[in-house]
mmCIF file of C-alpha atoms and ligand atoms in Angstrom:
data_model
loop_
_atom_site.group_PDB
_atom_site.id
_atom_site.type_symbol
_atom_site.label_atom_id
_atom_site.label_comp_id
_atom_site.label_asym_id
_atom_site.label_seq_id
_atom_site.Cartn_x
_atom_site.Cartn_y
_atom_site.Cartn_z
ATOM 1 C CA UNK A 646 0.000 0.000 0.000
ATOM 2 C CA UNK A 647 2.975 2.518 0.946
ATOM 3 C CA UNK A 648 5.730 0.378 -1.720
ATOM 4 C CA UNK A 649 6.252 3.524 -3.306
ATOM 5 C CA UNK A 650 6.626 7.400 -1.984
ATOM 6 C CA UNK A 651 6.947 10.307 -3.532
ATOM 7 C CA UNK A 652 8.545 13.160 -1.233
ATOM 8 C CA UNK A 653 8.554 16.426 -2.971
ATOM 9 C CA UNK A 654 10.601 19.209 -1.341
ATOM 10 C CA UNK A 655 11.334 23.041 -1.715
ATOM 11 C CA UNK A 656 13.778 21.935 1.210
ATOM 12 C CA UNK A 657 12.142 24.487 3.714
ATOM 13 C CA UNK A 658 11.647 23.753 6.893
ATOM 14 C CA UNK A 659 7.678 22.348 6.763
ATOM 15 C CA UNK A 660 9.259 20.313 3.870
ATOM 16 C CA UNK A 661 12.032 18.837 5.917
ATOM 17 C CA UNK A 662 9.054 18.147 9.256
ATOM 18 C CA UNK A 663 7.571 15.536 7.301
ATOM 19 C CA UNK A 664 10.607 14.046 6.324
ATOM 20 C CA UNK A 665 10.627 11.727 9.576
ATOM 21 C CA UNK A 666 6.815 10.499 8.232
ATOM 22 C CA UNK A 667 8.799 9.199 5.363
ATOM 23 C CA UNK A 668 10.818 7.737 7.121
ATOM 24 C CA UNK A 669 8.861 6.238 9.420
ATOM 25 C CA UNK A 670 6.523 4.317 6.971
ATOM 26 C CA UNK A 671 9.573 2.478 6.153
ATOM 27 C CA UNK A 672 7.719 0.090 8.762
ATOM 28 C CA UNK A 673 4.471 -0.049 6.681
ATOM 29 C CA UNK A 674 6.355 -1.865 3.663
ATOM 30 C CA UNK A 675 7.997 1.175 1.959
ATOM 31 C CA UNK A 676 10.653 0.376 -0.487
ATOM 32 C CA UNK A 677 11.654 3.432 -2.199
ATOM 33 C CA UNK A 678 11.208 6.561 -2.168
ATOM 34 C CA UNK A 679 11.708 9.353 -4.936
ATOM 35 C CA UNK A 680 12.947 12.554 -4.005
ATOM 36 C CA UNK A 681 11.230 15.262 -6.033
ATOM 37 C CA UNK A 682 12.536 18.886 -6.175
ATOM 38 C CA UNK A 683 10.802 20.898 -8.760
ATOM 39 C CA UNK A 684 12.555 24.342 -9.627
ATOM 40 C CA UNK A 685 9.691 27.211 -10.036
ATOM 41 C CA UNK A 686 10.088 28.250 -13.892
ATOM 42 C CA UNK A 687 7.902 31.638 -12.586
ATOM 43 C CA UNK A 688 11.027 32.084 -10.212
ATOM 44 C CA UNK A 689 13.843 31.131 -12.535
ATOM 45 C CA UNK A 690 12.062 33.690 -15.004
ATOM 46 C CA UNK A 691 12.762 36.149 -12.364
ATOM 47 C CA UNK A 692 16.057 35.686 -11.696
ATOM 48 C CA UNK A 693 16.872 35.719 -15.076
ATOM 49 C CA UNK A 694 16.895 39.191 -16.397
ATOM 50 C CA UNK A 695 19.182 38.249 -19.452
ATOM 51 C CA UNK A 696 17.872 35.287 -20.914
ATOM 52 C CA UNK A 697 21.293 34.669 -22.357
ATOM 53 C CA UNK A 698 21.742 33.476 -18.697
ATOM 54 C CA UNK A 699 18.881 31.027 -18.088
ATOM 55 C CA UNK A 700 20.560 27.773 -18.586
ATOM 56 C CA UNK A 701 23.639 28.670 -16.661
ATOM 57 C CA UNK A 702 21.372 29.581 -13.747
ATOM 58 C CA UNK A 703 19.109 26.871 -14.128
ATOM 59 C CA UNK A 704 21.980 24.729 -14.081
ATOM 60 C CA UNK A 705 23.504 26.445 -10.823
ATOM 61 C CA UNK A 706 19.864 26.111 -9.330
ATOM 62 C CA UNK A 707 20.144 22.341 -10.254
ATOM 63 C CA UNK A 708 23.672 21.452 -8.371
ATOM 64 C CA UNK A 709 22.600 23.046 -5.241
ATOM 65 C CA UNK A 710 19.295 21.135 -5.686
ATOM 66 C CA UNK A 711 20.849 18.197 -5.641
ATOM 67 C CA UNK A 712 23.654 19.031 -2.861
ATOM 68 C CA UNK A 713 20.396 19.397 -0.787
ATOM 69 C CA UNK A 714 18.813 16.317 -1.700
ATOM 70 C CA UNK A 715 22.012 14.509 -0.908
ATOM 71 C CA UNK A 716 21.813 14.434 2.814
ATOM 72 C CA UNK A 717 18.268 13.262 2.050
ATOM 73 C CA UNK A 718 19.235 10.266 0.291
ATOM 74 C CA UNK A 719 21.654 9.690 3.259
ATOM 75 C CA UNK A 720 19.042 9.666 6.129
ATOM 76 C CA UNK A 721 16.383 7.671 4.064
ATOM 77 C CA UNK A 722 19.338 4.835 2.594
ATOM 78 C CA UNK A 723 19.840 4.585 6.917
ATOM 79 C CA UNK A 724 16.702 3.164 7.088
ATOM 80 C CA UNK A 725 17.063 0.812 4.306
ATOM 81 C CA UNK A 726 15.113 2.838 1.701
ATOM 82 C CA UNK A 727 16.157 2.801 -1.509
ATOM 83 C CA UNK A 728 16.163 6.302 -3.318
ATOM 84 C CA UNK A 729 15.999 8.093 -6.152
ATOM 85 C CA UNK A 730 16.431 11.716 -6.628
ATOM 86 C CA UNK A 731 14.437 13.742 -9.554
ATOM 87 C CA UNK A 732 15.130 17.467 -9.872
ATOM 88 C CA UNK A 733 13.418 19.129 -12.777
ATOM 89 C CA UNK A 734 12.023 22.836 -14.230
ATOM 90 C CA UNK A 735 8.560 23.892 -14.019
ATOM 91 C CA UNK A 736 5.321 24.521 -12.037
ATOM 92 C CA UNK A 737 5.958 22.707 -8.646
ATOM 93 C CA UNK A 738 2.387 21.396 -8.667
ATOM 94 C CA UNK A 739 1.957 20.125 -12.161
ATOM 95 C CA UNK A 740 5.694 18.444 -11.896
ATOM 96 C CA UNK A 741 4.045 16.785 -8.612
ATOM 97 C CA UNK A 742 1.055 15.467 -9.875
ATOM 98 C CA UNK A 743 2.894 14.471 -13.253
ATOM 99 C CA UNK A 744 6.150 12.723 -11.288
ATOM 100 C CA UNK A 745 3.082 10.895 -9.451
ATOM 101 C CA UNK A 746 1.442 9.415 -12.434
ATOM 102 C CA UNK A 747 4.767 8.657 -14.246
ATOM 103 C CA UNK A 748 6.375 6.522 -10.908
ATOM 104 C CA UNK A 749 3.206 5.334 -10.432
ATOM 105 C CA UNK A 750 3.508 5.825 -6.458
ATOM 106 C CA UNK A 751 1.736 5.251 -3.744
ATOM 107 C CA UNK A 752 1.400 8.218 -2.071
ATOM 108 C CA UNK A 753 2.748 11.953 -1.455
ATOM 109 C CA UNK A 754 4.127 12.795 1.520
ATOM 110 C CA UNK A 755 4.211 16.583 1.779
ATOM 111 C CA UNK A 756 4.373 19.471 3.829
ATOM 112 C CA UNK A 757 1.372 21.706 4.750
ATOM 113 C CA UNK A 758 3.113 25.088 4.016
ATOM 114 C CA UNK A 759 6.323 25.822 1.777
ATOM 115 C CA UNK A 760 9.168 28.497 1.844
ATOM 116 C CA UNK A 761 6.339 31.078 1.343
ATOM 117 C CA UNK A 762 4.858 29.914 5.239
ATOM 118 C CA UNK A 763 2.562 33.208 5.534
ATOM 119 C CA UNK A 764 0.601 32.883 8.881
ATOM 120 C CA UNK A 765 -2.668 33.508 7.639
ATOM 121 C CA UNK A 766 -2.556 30.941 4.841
ATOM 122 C CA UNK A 767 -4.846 27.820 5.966
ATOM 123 C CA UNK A 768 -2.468 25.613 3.126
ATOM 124 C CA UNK A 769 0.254 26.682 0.517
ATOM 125 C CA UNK A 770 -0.817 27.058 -2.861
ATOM 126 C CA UNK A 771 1.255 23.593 -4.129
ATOM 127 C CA UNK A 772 -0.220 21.753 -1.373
ATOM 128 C CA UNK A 773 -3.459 22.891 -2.449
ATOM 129 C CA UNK A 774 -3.258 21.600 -5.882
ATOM 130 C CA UNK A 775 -1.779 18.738 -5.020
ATOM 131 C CA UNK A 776 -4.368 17.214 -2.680
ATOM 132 C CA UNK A 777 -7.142 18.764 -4.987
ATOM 133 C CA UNK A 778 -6.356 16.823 -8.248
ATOM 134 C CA UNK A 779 -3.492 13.504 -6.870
ATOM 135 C CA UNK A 780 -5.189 10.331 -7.608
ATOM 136 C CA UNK A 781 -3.294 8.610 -4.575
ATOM 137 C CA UNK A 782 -3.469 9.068 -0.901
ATOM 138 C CA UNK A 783 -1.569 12.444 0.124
ATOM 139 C CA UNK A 784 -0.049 12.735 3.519
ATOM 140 C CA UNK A 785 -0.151 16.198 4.847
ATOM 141 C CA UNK A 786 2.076 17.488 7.665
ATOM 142 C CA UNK A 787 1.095 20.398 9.488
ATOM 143 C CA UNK A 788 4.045 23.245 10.000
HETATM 144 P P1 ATP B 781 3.000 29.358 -1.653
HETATM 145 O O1 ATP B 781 4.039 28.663 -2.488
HETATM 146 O O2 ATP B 781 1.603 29.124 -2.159
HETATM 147 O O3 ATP B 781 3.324 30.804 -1.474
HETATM 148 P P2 ATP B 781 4.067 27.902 0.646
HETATM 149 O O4 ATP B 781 5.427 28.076 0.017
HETATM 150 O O5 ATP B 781 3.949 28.233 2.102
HETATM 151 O O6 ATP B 781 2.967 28.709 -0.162
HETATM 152 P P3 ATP B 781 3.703 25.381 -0.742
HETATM 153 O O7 ATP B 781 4.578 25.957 -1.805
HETATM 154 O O8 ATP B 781 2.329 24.932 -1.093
HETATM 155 O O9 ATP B 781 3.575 26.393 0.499
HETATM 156 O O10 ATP B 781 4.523 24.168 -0.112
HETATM 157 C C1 ATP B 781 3.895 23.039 0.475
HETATM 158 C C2 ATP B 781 4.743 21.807 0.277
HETATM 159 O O11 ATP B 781 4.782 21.517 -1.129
HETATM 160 C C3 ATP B 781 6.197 21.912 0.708
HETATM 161 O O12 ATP B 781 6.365 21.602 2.098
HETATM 162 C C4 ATP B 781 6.842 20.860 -0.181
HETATM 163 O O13 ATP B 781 6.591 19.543 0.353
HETATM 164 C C5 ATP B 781 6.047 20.986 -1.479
HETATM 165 N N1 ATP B 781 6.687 21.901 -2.436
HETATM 166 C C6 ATP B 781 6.495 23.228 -2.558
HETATM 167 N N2 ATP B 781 7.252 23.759 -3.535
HETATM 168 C C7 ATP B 781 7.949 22.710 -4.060
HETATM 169 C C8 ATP B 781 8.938 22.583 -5.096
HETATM 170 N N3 ATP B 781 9.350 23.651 -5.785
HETATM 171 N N4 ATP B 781 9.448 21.363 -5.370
HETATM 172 C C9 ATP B 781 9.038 20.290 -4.671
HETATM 173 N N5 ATP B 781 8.129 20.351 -3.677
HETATM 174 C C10 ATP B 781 7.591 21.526 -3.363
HETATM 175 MN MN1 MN B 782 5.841 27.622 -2.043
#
């Protein structure tokens, strides 16, 4: 029922709370879990002012992604987990719900709130989408 998680992260700190749930369900027959960070294309537009620079950042954007995701890998291989790491461009929901169908997983484990956290928000905004439209169970941990 839980063979197969998908964790998606923005690494902040509601992210990295429900990391321990992942890790945890290791003792309800998890096997592997994929590690999803999804760089914001509205943010790398941003940051890009000369689009001459867009790969070069997006690559930049990509190693630190992935420095990130190492210690993740680390702590989830600890508990016998095997992992895989995706880190890709686009809008963080639609990546979400689109890594979801492609890995066929089992569920999303995910945070309530994001980098964004603004007090008055009941849920973030790629939360939101993704419980609204996943067609597996989506395990939501409160900030
Ligand atoms: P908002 O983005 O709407 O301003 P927020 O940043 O507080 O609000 P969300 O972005 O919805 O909240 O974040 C909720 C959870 O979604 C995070 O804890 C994380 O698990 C996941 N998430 C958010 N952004 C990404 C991303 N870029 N890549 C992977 N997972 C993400
Ligand atoms: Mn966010």
């Amino acid at each position: 029922m839980f063979e197969k998680i998908l964790y998606p992260t923005d690494f902040s700190d509601v992210a990295m709370k429900a990391l321990p749930y992942v890790e945890h369900l290791r003792l309800a027959g998890c096997r592997e879990v994929v590690i999803l960070h999804v760089i914001d294309s509205r943010s790398l537009d941003l940051l890009c002012y000369d689009p001459a620079h867009y790969r070069s950042v997006e690559n930049d954007l990509e190693a630190l992604a992935r420095e990130n995701c190492s210690f993740i890998t680390k702590r989830l291989e600890k508990c016998g987990l095997t992992v895989r790491v995706d880190v890709r461009t686009g809008n963080p929901a639609s990546q979400i719900l689109k890594v979801q169908a492609r890995e066929h997983a089992d569920a999303i484990v995910i945070g309530s709130h994001g980098k964004s956290n603004l007090a008055e928000m009941i849920i973030g905004s790629v939360s939101e989408r993704v419980i609204r439209n996943a067609s597996c169970p989506v395990l939501v941990v409160k900030r």
